[in-house]
Coordinates of C-alpha atoms in Angstrom, one line a residue:
M201 CA 69.5 -1.8 112.3
P202 CA 69.0 -5.4 113.5
L203 CA 65.5 -6.5 114.5
N204 CA 64.7 -5.9 118.1
P205 CA 65.3 -9.3 119.9
K206 CA 62.2 -8.7 122.0
L207 CA 60.2 -9.7 118.9
N208 CA 61.9 -12.9 118.3
K209 CA 59.4 -15.0 120.3
L210 CA 56.4 -13.4 118.5
L211 CA 58.0 -14.1 115.1
E212 CA 58.2 -17.8 115.8
T213 CA 54.4 -17.9 115.1
D214 CA 53.4 -19.4 111.9
F215 CA 51.3 -16.6 110.5
E216 CA 50.7 -18.2 107.2
K217 CA 49.1 -21.1 109.0
I218 CA 46.8 -18.7 110.8
Y219 CA 45.4 -17.4 107.4
A220 CA 44.3 -20.9 106.7
L221 CA 41.9 -21.0 109.8
P222 CA 38.3 -20.4 109.5
L223 CA 37.6 -16.6 109.7
Y224 CA 36.1 -16.6 113.3
Q225 CA 39.2 -18.4 114.5
Q226 CA 41.4 -16.0 112.8
R227 CA 39.5 -13.1 114.5
E228 CA 39.8 -14.8 117.9
W229 CA 43.5 -15.3 117.6
Y230 CA 44.1 -11.7 116.4
A231 CA 42.2 -10.3 119.4
K232 CA 44.2 -12.5 121.9
S233 CA 47.5 -11.6 120.1
W234 CA 47.5 -8.2 121.7
D235 CA 47.4 -9.3 125.2
D236 CA 50.6 -7.2 125.6
C237 CA 48.5 -4.2 126.3
K238 CA 46.1 -5.7 128.7
E239 CA 48.3 -5.9 131.8
S240 CA 46.4 -3.3 133.6
I241 CA 43.5 -0.7 132.9
V242 CA 44.6 2.8 132.6
E243 CA 42.1 5.0 134.3
V244 CA 40.6 8.0 132.6
G245 CA 37.9 10.4 133.5
S246 CA 35.0 8.3 132.0
V247 CA 34.3 5.8 129.4
N248 CA 31.0 5.3 127.5
D249 CA 29.8 3.3 124.6
L250 CA 27.2 4.8 122.1
I251 CA 25.6 3.8 118.9
V252 CA 25.8 6.0 115.9
K253 CA 23.2 5.2 113.1
T254 CA 24.9 5.3 109.7
S255 CA 23.8 4.3 106.2
V256 CA 25.9 1.1 106.6
R257 CA 24.6 -0.1 110.1
D258 CA 24.5 0.8 113.7
T259 CA 28.0 1.7 114.6
L260 CA 29.5 1.2 118.0
I261 CA 31.7 4.0 119.3
R262 CA 33.6 4.2 122.5
V263 CA 34.2 7.7 124.0
Y264 CA 37.0 8.2 126.5
H265 CA 36.7 11.5 128.3
P266 CA 39.7 13.0 130.3
K267 CA 39.2 14.1 134.0
G268 CA 37.4 17.5 134.3
N269 CA 34.2 18.9 133.0
A270 CA 35.4 21.4 130.3
P271 CA 35.0 20.5 126.7
H272 CA 38.2 19.0 125.3
P273 CA 39.6 18.5 121.8
A274 CA 38.7 15.1 120.2
F275 CA 40.9 12.5 118.6
I276 CA 39.0 9.9 116.6
W277 CA 40.8 6.7 116.5
I278 CA 40.3 3.9 113.9
H279 CA 41.7 0.4 114.7
G280 CA 43.7 -1.8 112.5
G281 CA 43.4 -5.5 111.5
G282 CA 43.5 -5.6 107.7
F283 CA 39.9 -4.5 107.4
V284 CA 39.2 -8.1 108.4
F285 CA 40.1 -8.2 112.2
G286 CA 40.1 -6.1 115.2
N287 CA 37.6 -4.1 117.3
I288 CA 37.6 -1.3 119.9
E289 CA 38.9 -3.6 122.6
V290 CA 42.1 -4.3 120.9
Y291 CA 43.2 -0.8 121.1
D292 CA 41.4 0.1 124.5
S293 CA 44.7 0.6 126.4
V294 CA 46.2 2.7 123.7
C295 CA 43.2 4.9 123.5
R296 CA 43.3 5.4 127.4
R297 CA 46.9 6.4 127.3
I298 CA 46.3 9.0 124.5
V299 CA 43.5 10.6 126.6
N300 CA 45.8 11.1 129.5
N301 CA 49.0 12.1 127.7
A302 CA 47.4 14.4 125.1
N303 CA 44.6 15.6 127.4
C304 CA 41.9 15.0 124.8
T305 CA 38.8 13.1 124.4
V306 CA 39.3 10.0 122.2
I307 CA 36.5 8.4 120.2
S308 CA 37.2 4.8 118.9
I309 CA 35.1 3.4 116.0
E310 CA 34.1 -0.2 115.6
Y311 CA 33.5 -0.3 111.9
G312 CA 32.0 -3.3 110.1
L313 CA 34.8 -5.9 109.1
S314 CA 35.3 -7.5 105.7
P315 CA 34.3 -9.7 103.9
E316 CA 30.9 -9.0 105.4
H317 CA 31.3 -5.3 104.9
K318 CA 33.3 -4.7 101.7
F319 CA 34.6 -1.4 100.2
P320 CA 33.4 1.2 100.3
Q321 CA 31.3 0.3 103.4
P322 CA 34.0 1.0 106.0
V323 CA 34.9 4.3 104.4
E324 CA 31.2 5.4 104.4
E325 CA 30.7 4.2 107.9
C326 CA 33.7 5.9 109.3
Y327 CA 33.1 9.1 107.4
E328 CA 29.5 9.4 108.6
T329 CA 30.5 8.6 112.1
V330 CA 33.1 11.4 112.1
K331 CA 30.5 13.7 110.6
W332 CA 28.2 12.6 113.4
V333 CA 30.7 13.5 116.1
S334 CA 31.3 17.0 114.5
N335 CA 27.5 17.5 114.4
H336 CA 27.1 16.4 118.1
A337 CA 30.2 18.0 119.5
E338 CA 28.3 20.0 122.2
E339 CA 26.4 16.8 123.4
L340 CA 29.7 14.9 123.5
N341 CA 31.5 17.7 125.3
V342 CA 34.2 18.1 122.7
L343 CA 35.3 21.0 120.7
A344 CA 34.0 21.0 117.0
D345 CA 36.9 23.1 115.8
K346 CA 39.6 20.7 117.3
I347 CA 38.9 17.4 115.9
A348 CA 41.8 15.1 114.7
I349 CA 41.8 11.6 113.3
G350 CA 44.3 8.7 113.2
G351 CA 44.7 5.0 113.3
D352 CA 47.1 2.1 113.0
S353 CA 47.4 0.0 109.9
V354 CA 44.2 0.2 108.0
G355 CA 43.0 2.6 110.6
G356 CA 45.6 4.9 109.2
T357 CA 44.4 4.1 105.7
L358 CA 40.8 5.1 106.6
S359 CA 42.2 8.1 108.4
A360 CA 43.9 9.3 105.3
V361 CA 40.8 8.7 103.2
I362 CA 38.5 10.5 105.5
S363 CA 40.9 13.5 105.6
Q364 CA 40.8 13.7 101.9
L365 CA 37.0 13.3 102.0
S366 CA 36.7 16.0 104.6
R367 CA 38.7 18.4 102.5
D368 CA 36.7 17.7 99.3
K369 CA 33.1 17.7 100.8
G370 CA 33.6 20.5 103.5
E371 CA 31.1 18.9 105.9
F372 CA 33.5 19.0 108.8
K373 CA 37.0 20.0 109.5
I374 CA 39.9 17.7 110.6
I375 CA 42.8 19.7 111.9
Y376 CA 45.4 16.9 112.2
Q377 CA 45.9 13.3 111.1
V378 CA 48.0 10.5 112.6
I379 CA 48.9 7.7 110.1
I380 CA 50.8 4.7 111.6
N381 CA 52.0 1.7 109.5
A382 CA 49.3 2.3 107.0
M383 CA 48.3 0.4 103.8
L384 CA 48.0 3.4 101.4
D385 CA 48.5 1.7 98.0
L386 CA 46.5 -1.5 98.2
L387 CA 48.1 -3.3 95.2
G388 CA 51.5 -1.7 95.4
E389 CA 51.1 0.3 92.1
T390 CA 53.9 2.6 93.3
K391 CA 56.3 -0.4 93.4
P392 CA 57.3 -0.1 97.1
K393 CA 60.5 -1.8 97.6
S394 CA 59.7 -2.7 101.2
R395 CA 57.0 -5.1 100.0
V396 CA 59.9 -7.1 98.5
E397 CA 62.6 -6.5 101.2
N398 CA 60.1 -7.4 104.0
A399 CA 57.9 -9.8 102.1
E400 CA 58.0 -12.5 104.9
G401 CA 59.3 -13.1 108.3
Y402 CA 58.0 -10.1 110.1
R403 CA 54.4 -10.9 111.2
I404 CA 52.4 -9.3 108.3
T405 CA 53.5 -10.7 104.9
T406 CA 53.2 -9.3 101.4
K407 CA 51.0 -12.4 100.6
G408 CA 49.0 -11.7 103.8
I409 CA 48.6 -8.1 102.5
E410 CA 47.2 -9.5 99.1
W411 CA 44.8 -11.8 101.1
F412 CA 43.5 -8.8 103.2
V413 CA 43.0 -6.8 100.1
R414 CA 40.9 -9.5 98.4
Q415 CA 38.7 -9.7 101.5
Y416 CA 38.1 -5.9 101.5
L417 CA 37.5 -5.2 97.7
N418 CA 34.7 -6.5 95.6
E419 CA 37.2 -6.6 92.7
L420 CA 40.9 -5.8 92.5
S421 CA 40.2 -2.9 90.2
E422 CA 38.8 -0.9 93.0
A423 CA 42.3 -0.6 94.5
N424 CA 42.9 2.2 92.0
N425 CA 40.2 4.4 93.5
P426 CA 41.8 6.9 96.0
L427 CA 39.0 6.0 98.4
A428 CA 40.6 2.6 98.7
S429 CA 44.4 3.6 98.1
P430 CA 44.7 7.2 99.1
L431 CA 48.3 7.4 97.9
L432 CA 46.9 7.4 94.5
A433 CA 44.9 10.6 94.9
E434 CA 45.6 13.3 92.4
N435 CA 45.6 16.2 95.0
F436 CA 47.4 16.2 98.3
G437 CA 47.1 19.9 98.8
E438 CA 45.2 21.6 101.7
L439 CA 45.0 18.3 103.7
P440 CA 45.5 18.4 107.5
A441 CA 49.0 18.4 109.0
A442 CA 50.1 14.9 109.6
C443 CA 52.2 12.7 111.8
I444 CA 53.4 9.6 109.9
I445 CA 54.9 6.6 111.5
T446 CA 56.6 3.9 109.7
S447 CA 58.5 0.6 110.8
E448 CA 61.8 -0.6 109.3
Y449 CA 60.7 -4.2 108.9
D450 CA 57.2 -3.5 107.6
P451 CA 56.2 -4.4 104.0
L452 CA 54.0 -1.2 104.2
R453 CA 56.9 1.1 105.1
D454 CA 57.7 2.7 101.9
E455 CA 54.1 3.7 100.9
G456 CA 53.8 5.4 104.3
E457 CA 57.0 7.4 103.5
L458 CA 56.0 8.1 100.0
Y459 CA 52.6 9.4 101.2
A460 CA 54.6 11.8 103.6
Q461 CA 56.6 13.0 100.7
R462 CA 53.5 13.7 98.5
L463 CA 51.9 15.6 101.3
A464 CA 55.1 17.6 102.0
A465 CA 55.4 18.4 98.3
A466 CA 51.8 19.8 98.3
G467 CA 52.7 22.1 101.1
V468 CA 51.2 20.0 104.0
N469 CA 53.1 20.2 107.3
V470 CA 54.3 16.6 107.8
Y471 CA 56.3 14.9 110.6
L472 CA 57.6 11.5 109.4
K473 CA 59.3 9.1 111.7
R474 CA 60.7 5.7 111.0
Y475 CA 61.2 3.4 113.9
D476 CA 64.1 1.0 113.2
G477 CA 64.3 -2.6 114.3
V478 CA 60.5 -3.1 114.7
I479 CA 57.8 -4.6 112.7
H480 CA 54.2 -3.8 111.6
G481 CA 51.9 -3.6 114.6
F482 CA 54.6 -2.5 117.0
F483 CA 52.5 0.6 118.1
N484 CA 50.1 -1.7 120.0
M485 CA 52.9 -3.4 121.9
Q486 CA 53.1 -0.7 124.6
H487 CA 54.3 -3.0 127.4
T488 CA 57.0 -4.9 125.4
L489 CA 58.6 -2.2 123.3
E490 CA 60.3 1.0 124.2
E491 CA 59.8 2.0 120.6
A492 CA 56.1 1.7 121.0
R493 CA 56.0 3.9 124.0
D494 CA 58.1 6.4 122.3
A495 CA 55.8 6.4 119.3
L496 CA 52.7 7.0 121.5
A497 CA 54.4 9.8 123.3
L498 CA 55.2 11.3 119.9
V499 CA 51.6 11.0 118.8
C500 CA 50.6 12.8 122.0
T501 CA 53.0 15.6 121.6
K502 CA 51.9 16.2 118.1
L503 CA 48.3 16.1 119.0
R504 CA 48.8 18.6 122.0
D505 CA 50.7 21.0 119.6
A506 CA 47.9 20.7 117.0
F507 CA 45.0 21.3 119.6
N508 CA 46.8 24.3 121.1

């Protein structure tokens, strides 16, 4: 279907020019580019920032509790930003909405960004943080047997990787995963057509993806590692049930849909939803786009079903 006209003004931005800015300016621009979500603060029961000591660094997490004193299921959220941009503030509004609509505790991870923290540091940091949450469930007032994980863009990438690691290592259990507009095949080894069809003109570009990947990896050969590109894993069986969301005008669309197919072929319960007329990053445009609000409602419905 045609591109949603509400995106026209945003897409007048010269994104390629932004990639030429100094890194600190790029990060400032990225943070401000999501002001869509900051029109008002959504009230939840409580919000606390904590530090988790991981082997990578001291990791900031933000814990959003719903109202009420009883232990709740936990949804661990990992932000997007191409491994280079982003923080917990960018998705604060989304996390608050999930708390209230899914009736769960949301724990948002602020992992180290690239190129300062290259692969596999973000994987290790997020994995150890999720393990810490599982081990400290009682202290956090969450249910250790009801932990889900999810994220937008590379937050979805890291969520998929951690779901695979959780299965393989057996140190904690993930019962559900939410993967939104994720980069799952870093160098496009599976030849996704959407990287050609949507190569430019829709905020994130195929050249931009290549730039992000170079910032993240120490060398491009690391992209063949399933800890970087979870779509290249050999085994998709016994993974958590999943909700996978893609966007029609996203260069990353096809790898998300192929990931859903491979999970389903391995017997995993998968709900795949493509949102037509929208672009990469639409999920964080809750104020502007009806599709974003519908996607958030879908995520919350799937989380409630998984927790119950």
